[in-house]
Short mmCIF file of C-alpha atoms and ligand atoms in Angstrom, two decimals:
data_model
loop_
_atom_site.label_atom_id
_atom_site.label_comp_id
_atom_site.label_asym_id
_atom_site.label_seq_id
_atom_site.Cartn_x
_atom_site.Cartn_y
_atom_site.Cartn_z
CA UNK A 1 40.21 -26.55 -47.66
CA UNK A 2 37.11 -25.97 -49.85
CA UNK A 3 34.31 -23.75 -48.59
CA UNK A 4 30.94 -25.40 -47.98
CA UNK A 5 29.25 -23.81 -50.99
CA UNK A 6 32.18 -24.42 -53.31
CA UNK A 7 31.95 -28.15 -52.64
CA UNK A 8 30.53 -30.25 -55.48
CA UNK A 9 28.32 -33.29 -54.93
CA UNK A 10 31.49 -35.38 -55.36
CA UNK A 11 33.28 -33.37 -52.68
CA UNK A 12 30.38 -33.98 -50.32
CA UNK A 13 30.35 -37.68 -51.19
CA UNK A 14 34.08 -37.81 -50.40
CA UNK A 15 33.50 -36.18 -47.01
CA UNK A 16 30.65 -38.61 -46.27
CA UNK A 17 32.94 -41.44 -47.30
CA UNK A 18 31.12 -44.78 -47.40
CA UNK A 19 27.62 -43.36 -46.90
CA UNK A 20 24.81 -44.30 -49.29
CA UNK A 21 24.08 -41.87 -52.17
CA UNK A 22 20.82 -40.63 -50.66
CA UNK A 23 22.87 -38.91 -47.94
CA UNK A 24 24.52 -36.66 -50.52
CA UNK A 25 21.09 -35.77 -51.89
CA UNK A 26 19.85 -35.01 -48.39
CA UNK A 27 22.79 -32.73 -47.70
CA UNK A 28 22.53 -30.96 -51.05
CA UNK A 29 18.82 -30.41 -50.66
CA UNK A 30 19.24 -29.16 -47.09
CA UNK A 31 22.06 -26.76 -48.00
CA UNK A 32 20.44 -25.24 -51.06
CA UNK A 33 16.70 -25.78 -51.25
CA UNK A 34 16.13 -25.39 -47.52
CA UNK A 35 19.21 -23.27 -46.97
CA UNK A 36 20.05 -24.58 -43.51
CA UNK A 37 23.49 -24.78 -41.88
CA UNK A 38 25.13 -28.24 -41.62
CA UNK A 39 24.35 -28.30 -37.89
CA UNK A 40 20.64 -27.98 -38.73
CA UNK A 41 20.56 -30.88 -41.19
CA UNK A 42 18.38 -32.71 -38.70
CA UNK A 43 17.71 -35.67 -40.97
CA UNK A 44 21.40 -36.57 -40.61
CA UNK A 45 22.97 -38.29 -37.61
CA UNK A 46 24.64 -35.78 -35.30
CA UNK A 47 28.18 -37.07 -35.86
CA UNK A 48 27.76 -36.77 -39.61
CA UNK A 49 26.56 -33.18 -39.29
CA UNK A 50 29.52 -32.10 -37.25
CA UNK A 51 31.98 -33.95 -39.49
CA UNK A 52 30.50 -32.16 -42.49
CA UNK A 53 30.69 -28.81 -40.75
CA UNK A 54 34.34 -29.36 -39.84
CA UNK A 55 35.44 -30.59 -43.26
CA UNK A 56 33.52 -28.00 -45.27
CA UNK A 57 33.54 -24.73 -43.33
CA UNK A 58 31.60 -21.64 -44.38
CA UNK A 59 33.61 -19.13 -46.45
CA UNK A 60 32.02 -15.96 -45.05
CA UNK A 61 32.85 -14.78 -41.57
CA UNK A 62 30.50 -12.01 -40.44
CA UNK A 63 32.33 -8.88 -39.25
CA UNK A 64 29.50 -6.37 -38.89
CA UNK A 65 25.80 -6.18 -39.51
CA UNK A 66 24.22 -2.76 -40.13
CA UNK A 67 20.49 -2.09 -40.10
CA UNK A 68 18.62 0.82 -41.63
CA UNK A 69 15.20 1.90 -42.92
CA UNK A 70 13.45 0.64 -39.80
CA UNK A 71 14.80 -2.85 -40.32
CA UNK A 72 13.97 -3.01 -44.03
CA UNK A 73 17.59 -2.76 -45.12
CA UNK A 74 20.46 -4.83 -43.73
CA UNK A 75 24.08 -4.80 -44.80
CA UNK A 76 26.71 -7.35 -43.86
CA UNK A 77 30.44 -7.02 -44.03
CA UNK A 78 32.09 -10.42 -44.45
CA UNK A 79 35.68 -11.47 -44.18
CA UNK A 80 36.92 -14.27 -46.43
CA UNK A 81 39.58 -16.88 -45.64
CA UNK A 82 42.44 -14.70 -46.93
CA UNK A 83 41.28 -11.52 -45.21
CA UNK A 84 39.53 -10.06 -48.28
CA UNK A 85 36.28 -8.29 -47.38
CA UNK A 86 33.00 -7.93 -49.22
CA UNK A 87 29.50 -6.67 -48.47
CA UNK A 88 25.96 -7.92 -49.10
CA UNK A 89 22.72 -5.97 -48.80
CA UNK A 90 19.21 -7.31 -48.08
CA UNK A 91 16.23 -5.07 -48.86
CA UNK A 92 12.62 -5.73 -47.91
CA UNK A 93 9.85 -4.06 -49.92
CA UNK A 94 6.09 -4.43 -49.61
CA UNK A 95 5.93 -6.94 -52.43
CA UNK A 96 9.37 -8.57 -52.44
CA UNK A 97 12.70 -9.05 -50.71
CA UNK A 98 15.88 -8.55 -52.70
CA UNK A 99 19.47 -9.55 -52.02
CA UNK A 100 22.26 -7.52 -53.62
CA UNK A 101 25.41 -9.63 -53.92
CA UNK A 102 29.07 -8.86 -54.56
CA UNK A 103 30.98 -10.76 -57.25
CA UNK A 104 34.47 -9.39 -56.61
CA UNK A 105 36.40 -8.03 -53.65
CA UNK A 106 36.91 -4.51 -54.95
CA UNK A 107 36.52 -3.59 -58.59
CA UNK A 108 38.90 -2.76 -61.43
CA UNK A 109 36.47 -0.63 -63.44
CA UNK A 110 37.47 2.61 -61.69
CA UNK A 111 34.23 4.57 -62.14
CA UNK A 112 35.12 7.78 -60.33
CA UNK A 113 31.80 8.24 -58.48
CA UNK A 114 31.64 4.69 -57.07
CA UNK A 115 33.21 3.86 -53.70
CA UNK A 116 34.07 0.31 -54.77
CA UNK A 117 35.85 1.60 -57.86
CA UNK A 118 37.71 4.20 -55.81
CA UNK A 119 39.17 1.45 -53.60
CA UNK A 120 40.50 -0.68 -56.48
CA UNK A 121 40.47 -4.40 -57.25
CA UNK A 122 41.43 -7.10 -54.80
CA UNK A 123 40.29 -10.47 -56.17
CA UNK A 124 37.57 -12.52 -57.80
CA UNK A 125 34.98 -14.24 -55.62
CA UNK A 126 34.42 -17.98 -56.07
CA UNK A 127 31.01 -19.46 -56.91
CA UNK A 128 30.59 -20.51 -53.30
CA UNK A 129 31.51 -17.09 -51.94
CA UNK A 130 28.80 -15.54 -54.11
CA UNK A 131 26.16 -18.19 -53.36
CA UNK A 132 26.83 -18.11 -49.62
CA UNK A 133 25.92 -14.41 -49.53
CA UNK A 134 22.45 -15.33 -50.76
CA UNK A 135 22.15 -18.30 -48.40
CA UNK A 136 23.01 -16.20 -45.35
CA UNK A 137 20.84 -13.26 -46.37
CA UNK A 138 17.96 -15.63 -47.03
CA UNK A 139 18.36 -17.14 -43.58
CA UNK A 140 18.38 -13.67 -42.01
CA UNK A 141 15.28 -12.66 -44.01
CA UNK A 142 13.13 -15.50 -42.69
CA UNK A 143 10.18 -15.73 -42.33
CA UNK A 144 10.13 -13.39 -45.32
CA UNK A 145 11.10 -15.08 -48.55
CA UNK A 146 13.90 -13.73 -50.69
CA UNK A 147 12.48 -13.52 -54.19
CA UNK A 148 14.99 -11.44 -56.14
CA UNK A 149 18.75 -11.46 -56.51
CA UNK A 150 20.59 -8.56 -58.07
CA UNK A 151 24.28 -8.78 -58.99
CA UNK A 152 24.79 -5.14 -58.05
CA UNK A 153 27.11 -5.33 -55.08
CA UNK A 154 30.86 -4.88 -55.16
CA UNK A 155 32.64 -5.73 -58.39
CA UNK A 156 31.87 -6.17 -62.05
CA UNK A 157 30.01 -9.48 -62.51
CA UNK A 158 30.95 -9.84 -66.18
CA UNK A 159 34.64 -9.43 -65.33
CA UNK A 160 34.20 -12.56 -63.20
CA UNK A 161 32.01 -14.29 -65.73
CA UNK A 162 32.56 -17.98 -64.96
CA UNK A 163 31.96 -17.68 -61.24
CA UNK A 164 29.03 -15.31 -61.67
CA UNK A 165 27.43 -17.74 -64.06
CA UNK A 166 28.27 -20.68 -61.79
CA UNK A 167 26.48 -18.86 -58.98
CA UNK A 168 23.46 -18.14 -61.19
CA UNK A 169 23.16 -21.82 -62.06
CA UNK A 170 23.31 -22.74 -58.39
CA UNK A 171 20.70 -20.12 -57.44
CA UNK A 172 18.41 -21.21 -60.23
CA UNK A 173 18.96 -24.96 -60.36
CA UNK A 174 19.54 -25.78 -56.70
CA UNK A 175 17.83 -22.97 -54.82
CA UNK A 176 14.85 -22.68 -57.17
CA UNK A 177 15.08 -18.94 -57.93
CA UNK A 178 13.60 -18.23 -61.35
CA UNK A 179 15.68 -16.55 -64.04
CA UNK A 180 13.34 -13.57 -64.26
CA UNK A 181 14.11 -12.80 -60.63
CA UNK A 182 17.86 -12.69 -61.29
CA UNK A 183 19.44 -9.47 -62.57
CA UNK A 184 23.01 -9.04 -63.72
CA UNK A 185 24.29 -5.48 -63.77
CA UNK A 186 27.29 -4.50 -65.87
CA UNK A 187 29.16 -1.31 -66.54
CA UNK A 188 29.24 -2.41 -70.19
CA UNK A 189 31.65 -5.32 -70.55
CA UNK A 190 30.61 -6.16 -74.09
CA UNK A 191 32.13 -9.64 -74.47
CA UNK A 192 30.34 -10.63 -71.26
CA UNK A 193 26.98 -9.37 -72.56
CA UNK A 194 27.52 -11.36 -75.77
CA UNK A 195 28.30 -14.48 -73.79
CA UNK A 196 25.28 -13.91 -71.58
CA UNK A 197 23.17 -13.84 -74.75
CA UNK A 198 24.27 -17.40 -75.56
CA UNK A 199 23.27 -18.88 -72.19
CA UNK A 200 20.09 -20.89 -71.88
CA UNK A 201 18.78 -19.02 -68.83
CA UNK A 202 17.23 -15.63 -69.65
CA UNK A 203 18.32 -13.49 -66.71
CA UNK A 204 17.59 -9.75 -66.65
CA UNK A 205 20.30 -7.42 -67.84
CA UNK A 206 20.97 -3.98 -66.39
CA UNK A 207 23.61 -1.70 -67.87
CA UNK A 208 25.14 1.14 -65.86
CA UNK A 209 25.07 3.82 -68.52
CA UNK A 210 25.26 7.21 -66.73
CA UNK A 211 26.11 9.12 -69.93
CA UNK A 212 25.02 8.60 -73.52
CA UNK A 213 27.83 10.62 -75.05
CA UNK A 214 31.17 8.90 -75.72
CA UNK A 215 33.47 11.83 -75.02
CA UNK A 216 32.06 12.39 -71.55
CA UNK A 217 31.39 8.72 -70.74
CA UNK A 218 35.07 7.98 -71.44
CA UNK A 219 35.91 10.06 -68.37
CA UNK A 220 33.19 8.96 -66.00
CA UNK A 221 33.15 5.24 -66.89
CA UNK A 222 36.63 4.38 -68.24
CA UNK A 223 35.59 1.03 -69.78
CA UNK A 224 33.78 3.14 -72.39
CA UNK A 225 37.15 3.76 -74.07
CA UNK A 226 37.35 0.02 -74.81
CA UNK A 227 33.64 -0.57 -75.55
CA UNK A 228 32.11 2.68 -76.77
CA UNK A 229 28.37 3.34 -76.83
CA UNK A 230 27.68 2.07 -80.37
CA UNK A 231 29.39 -1.25 -79.63
CA UNK A 232 27.53 -1.48 -76.34
CA UNK A 233 24.20 -0.84 -78.07
CA UNK A 234 24.92 -3.66 -80.55
CA UNK A 235 25.60 -6.07 -77.71
CA UNK A 236 22.38 -4.97 -75.95
CA UNK A 237 20.45 -5.58 -79.18
CA UNK A 238 21.92 -9.05 -79.39
CA UNK A 239 20.86 -9.74 -75.83
CA UNK A 240 17.34 -8.52 -76.45
CA UNK A 241 16.97 -10.58 -79.58
CA UNK A 242 18.29 -13.69 -77.92
CA UNK A 243 16.40 -13.37 -74.64
CA UNK A 244 13.40 -11.10 -75.08
CA UNK A 245 13.94 -9.77 -71.57
CA UNK A 246 13.48 -6.15 -70.63
CA UNK A 247 16.74 -4.26 -70.63
CA UNK A 248 17.33 -1.55 -68.07
CA UNK A 249 19.80 1.28 -67.85
CA UNK A 250 21.06 2.63 -64.57
CA UNK A 251 21.69 6.34 -64.46
CA UNK A 252 23.13 7.90 -61.30
CA UNK A 253 22.00 11.52 -61.49
CA UNK A 254 24.96 13.81 -60.83
CA UNK A 255 24.44 17.52 -60.39
CA UNK A 256 25.39 19.38 -63.56
CA UNK A 257 27.18 16.31 -64.98
CA UNK A 258 24.41 14.19 -66.52
CA UNK A 259 21.10 15.79 -65.53
CA UNK A 260 20.62 18.41 -68.25
CA UNK A 261 18.16 18.66 -71.15
CA UNK A 262 20.91 17.51 -73.51
CA UNK A 263 21.57 14.45 -71.34
CA UNK A 264 17.90 13.54 -71.33
CA UNK A 265 17.80 13.77 -75.12
CA UNK A 266 20.95 11.74 -75.64
CA UNK A 267 19.72 9.10 -73.21
CA UNK A 268 16.26 8.92 -74.76
CA UNK A 269 17.78 8.57 -78.23
CA UNK A 270 19.98 5.77 -76.99
CA UNK A 271 17.32 3.95 -74.96
CA UNK A 272 14.36 4.16 -77.35
CA UNK A 273 15.51 1.73 -80.06
CA UNK A 274 16.38 -0.76 -77.31
CA UNK A 275 13.05 -0.17 -75.56
CA UNK A 276 15.12 0.06 -72.40
CA UNK A 277 13.75 1.07 -69.04
CA UNK A 278 15.75 3.74 -67.23
CA UNK A 279 16.41 3.47 -63.50
CA UNK A 280 17.34 6.85 -62.13
CA UNK A 281 19.45 6.80 -58.98
CA UNK A 282 20.11 10.13 -57.27
CA UNK A 283 23.90 9.97 -56.75
CA UNK A 284 24.87 8.70 -53.32
CA UNK A 285 27.77 10.39 -51.58
CA UNK A 286 31.14 8.61 -51.66
CA UNK A 287 34.40 9.74 -50.09
CA UNK A 288 36.38 10.14 -53.31
CA UNK A 289 33.93 12.12 -55.45
CA UNK A 290 33.17 15.73 -54.69
CA UNK A 291 30.23 16.35 -57.04
CA UNK A 292 26.79 16.06 -55.51
CA UNK A 293 23.69 14.20 -56.55
CA UNK A 294 20.98 16.10 -58.43
CA UNK A 295 18.42 17.81 -56.20
CA UNK A 296 15.04 16.01 -55.86
CA UNK A 297 13.27 18.53 -58.10
CA UNK A 298 15.88 18.03 -60.81
CA UNK A 299 15.50 14.24 -60.50
CA UNK A 300 11.74 14.54 -61.05
CA UNK A 301 12.25 16.95 -63.93
CA UNK A 302 14.71 14.57 -65.60
CA UNK A 303 12.34 11.62 -65.17
CA UNK A 304 9.43 13.56 -66.66
CA UNK A 305 11.59 14.81 -69.53
CA UNK A 306 12.58 11.22 -70.40
CA UNK A 307 8.94 10.17 -70.31
CA UNK A 308 8.00 13.03 -72.59
CA UNK A 309 10.70 11.81 -74.96
CA UNK A 310 9.13 8.35 -75.03
CA UNK A 311 11.43 6.56 -72.61
CA UNK A 312 10.22 4.67 -69.60
CA UNK A 313 11.90 5.94 -66.45
CA UNK A 314 11.52 5.44 -62.72
CA UNK A 315 13.45 6.74 -59.74
CA UNK A 316 15.06 3.99 -57.71
CA UNK A 317 14.04 4.05 -54.08
CA UNK A 318 17.13 4.85 -52.10
CA UNK A 319 18.04 2.35 -49.42
CA UNK A 320 20.56 2.32 -46.61
CA UNK A 321 22.38 5.57 -47.37
CA UNK A 322 23.03 6.11 -43.65
CA UNK A 323 24.80 2.75 -43.34
CA UNK A 324 26.68 3.14 -46.64
CA UNK A 325 24.64 0.35 -48.15
CA UNK A 326 23.19 2.29 -51.08
CA UNK A 327 24.23 1.99 -54.74
CA UNK A 328 27.89 2.81 -55.18
CA UNK A 329 28.67 3.05 -51.47
CA UNK A 330 30.00 -0.44 -50.82
CA UNK A 331 33.66 -0.41 -49.92
CA UNK A 332 33.91 -3.20 -47.37
CA UNK A 333 35.29 -1.62 -44.29
CA UNK A 334 37.80 0.70 -45.89
CA UNK A 335 38.55 3.70 -43.71
CA UNK A 336 35.63 5.87 -44.75
CA UNK A 337 33.06 3.23 -43.83
CA UNK A 338 34.64 2.58 -40.48
CA UNK A 339 33.57 5.98 -39.17
CA UNK A 340 30.10 6.02 -40.69
CA UNK A 341 27.15 5.83 -38.29
CA UNK A 342 28.77 3.56 -35.71
CA UNK A 343 25.58 3.53 -33.64
CA UNK A 344 23.75 1.53 -36.22
CA UNK A 345 26.48 -1.00 -36.63
CA UNK A 346 26.87 -3.97 -34.43
CA UNK A 347 29.98 -6.09 -34.29
CA UNK A 348 29.38 -9.79 -34.47
CA UNK A 349 30.55 -11.65 -31.42
CA UNK A 350 32.31 -14.74 -32.73
CA UNK A 351 32.89 -16.33 -29.37
CA UNK A 352 29.21 -17.15 -29.06
CA UNK A 353 28.79 -18.34 -32.65
N1 SAH B 1 29.83 -3.19 -61.78
C1 SAH B 1 28.44 -3.42 -62.04
C2 SAH B 1 27.68 -3.84 -60.80
C3 SAH B 1 27.57 -2.77 -59.74
S1 SAH B 1 25.94 -2.23 -59.65
C4 SAH B 1 27.82 -2.21 -62.67
O1 SAH B 1 28.50 -1.20 -62.76
O2 SAH B 1 26.69 -2.26 -63.12
C5 SAH B 1 26.04 -0.77 -58.72
C6 SAH B 1 25.28 0.34 -59.38
O3 SAH B 1 25.40 1.53 -58.60
C7 SAH B 1 25.82 0.66 -60.74
O4 SAH B 1 24.79 1.03 -61.58
C8 SAH B 1 26.69 1.85 -60.44
O5 SAH B 1 26.99 2.62 -61.57
C9 SAH B 1 25.84 2.59 -59.45
N2 SAH B 1 26.60 3.54 -58.66
C10 SAH B 1 27.92 3.58 -58.44
N3 SAH B 1 28.25 4.61 -57.65
C11 SAH B 1 27.11 5.25 -57.35
C12 SAH B 1 26.78 6.37 -56.54
N4 SAH B 1 27.73 7.03 -55.88
N5 SAH B 1 25.50 6.74 -56.46
C13 SAH B 1 24.53 6.04 -57.10
N6 SAH B 1 24.77 4.97 -57.86
C14 SAH B 1 26.04 4.57 -57.99
#
């Protein structure tokens, strides 16, 4: 059975067998532009709505919903048809609301400080499984409007290129989210960056750098052994030339590992020719990595040092650390999450759904 958001227009036409073409348009518009569930497609006869809902079920079953930051951050744990689990985070800010989506169940990139990487790779998500995360988060955000989507949840988007791009086209073309509000984050999968540079839509690119020194980055971010920093910089240049979008680097500040004067210099040297903006993220705790995040004073010092060296840098506002929703903490219900702040987590009662 196909999931609702993996169904093409033809699949929907087949389900609505014998109905005039405008019905397919109505359904498509309702599902994507308005983002309503099949049962709320009120311009359709009731029988048609329930037939649609039965034939094309949702792919994401909610397991838990966790709330933090006084309601400004929400995290959902979803179970997929085969039991795989992924998470999605919704963040409200004064000026925008952002959804952080997963593109894979687990991740094969094995960055030692990231909870998703520590848990290993399970499988790719389909286009529909990615898009549905946005649809459901958008529904939960109402009446606030979701303006930004970041591909910064579980997984490496460029290691699931086709489905990530399929989702981007759906978000842009069918849901009306503009390309400059879509950000793809990669650990540095160079062939994916090159391919991204050939696409018509100019989405934002973020690269998880964390070290600007090959010998040490090889250890922290193993993909660096395949695509070292010079090769990565070339691909970033290509992207900039093709798209003219601002490039950003993510840098999780780890105490004594990448927060020294030397690190600031190496990073500034690397970022300057690319005119990249640096997003500093004080390292969030994860079960499999003993080293701590840099202290707040060190974070400020590092930011100021980068600025003095001519590189734009800001500290990313930390969200949802207490519900394991912050950068690098997503691990979809693996043991360590199951014991974290149970008071803030609410199980979803399926019997009433
Ligand atoms: N695989 C992609 C998408 C994930 S984005 C990528 O690596 O870019 C998640 C971001 O959080 C990445 O920048 C990642 O490096 C960062 N991150 C991972 N673990 C972290 C941690 N413990 N603390 C802070 N940031 C972390």
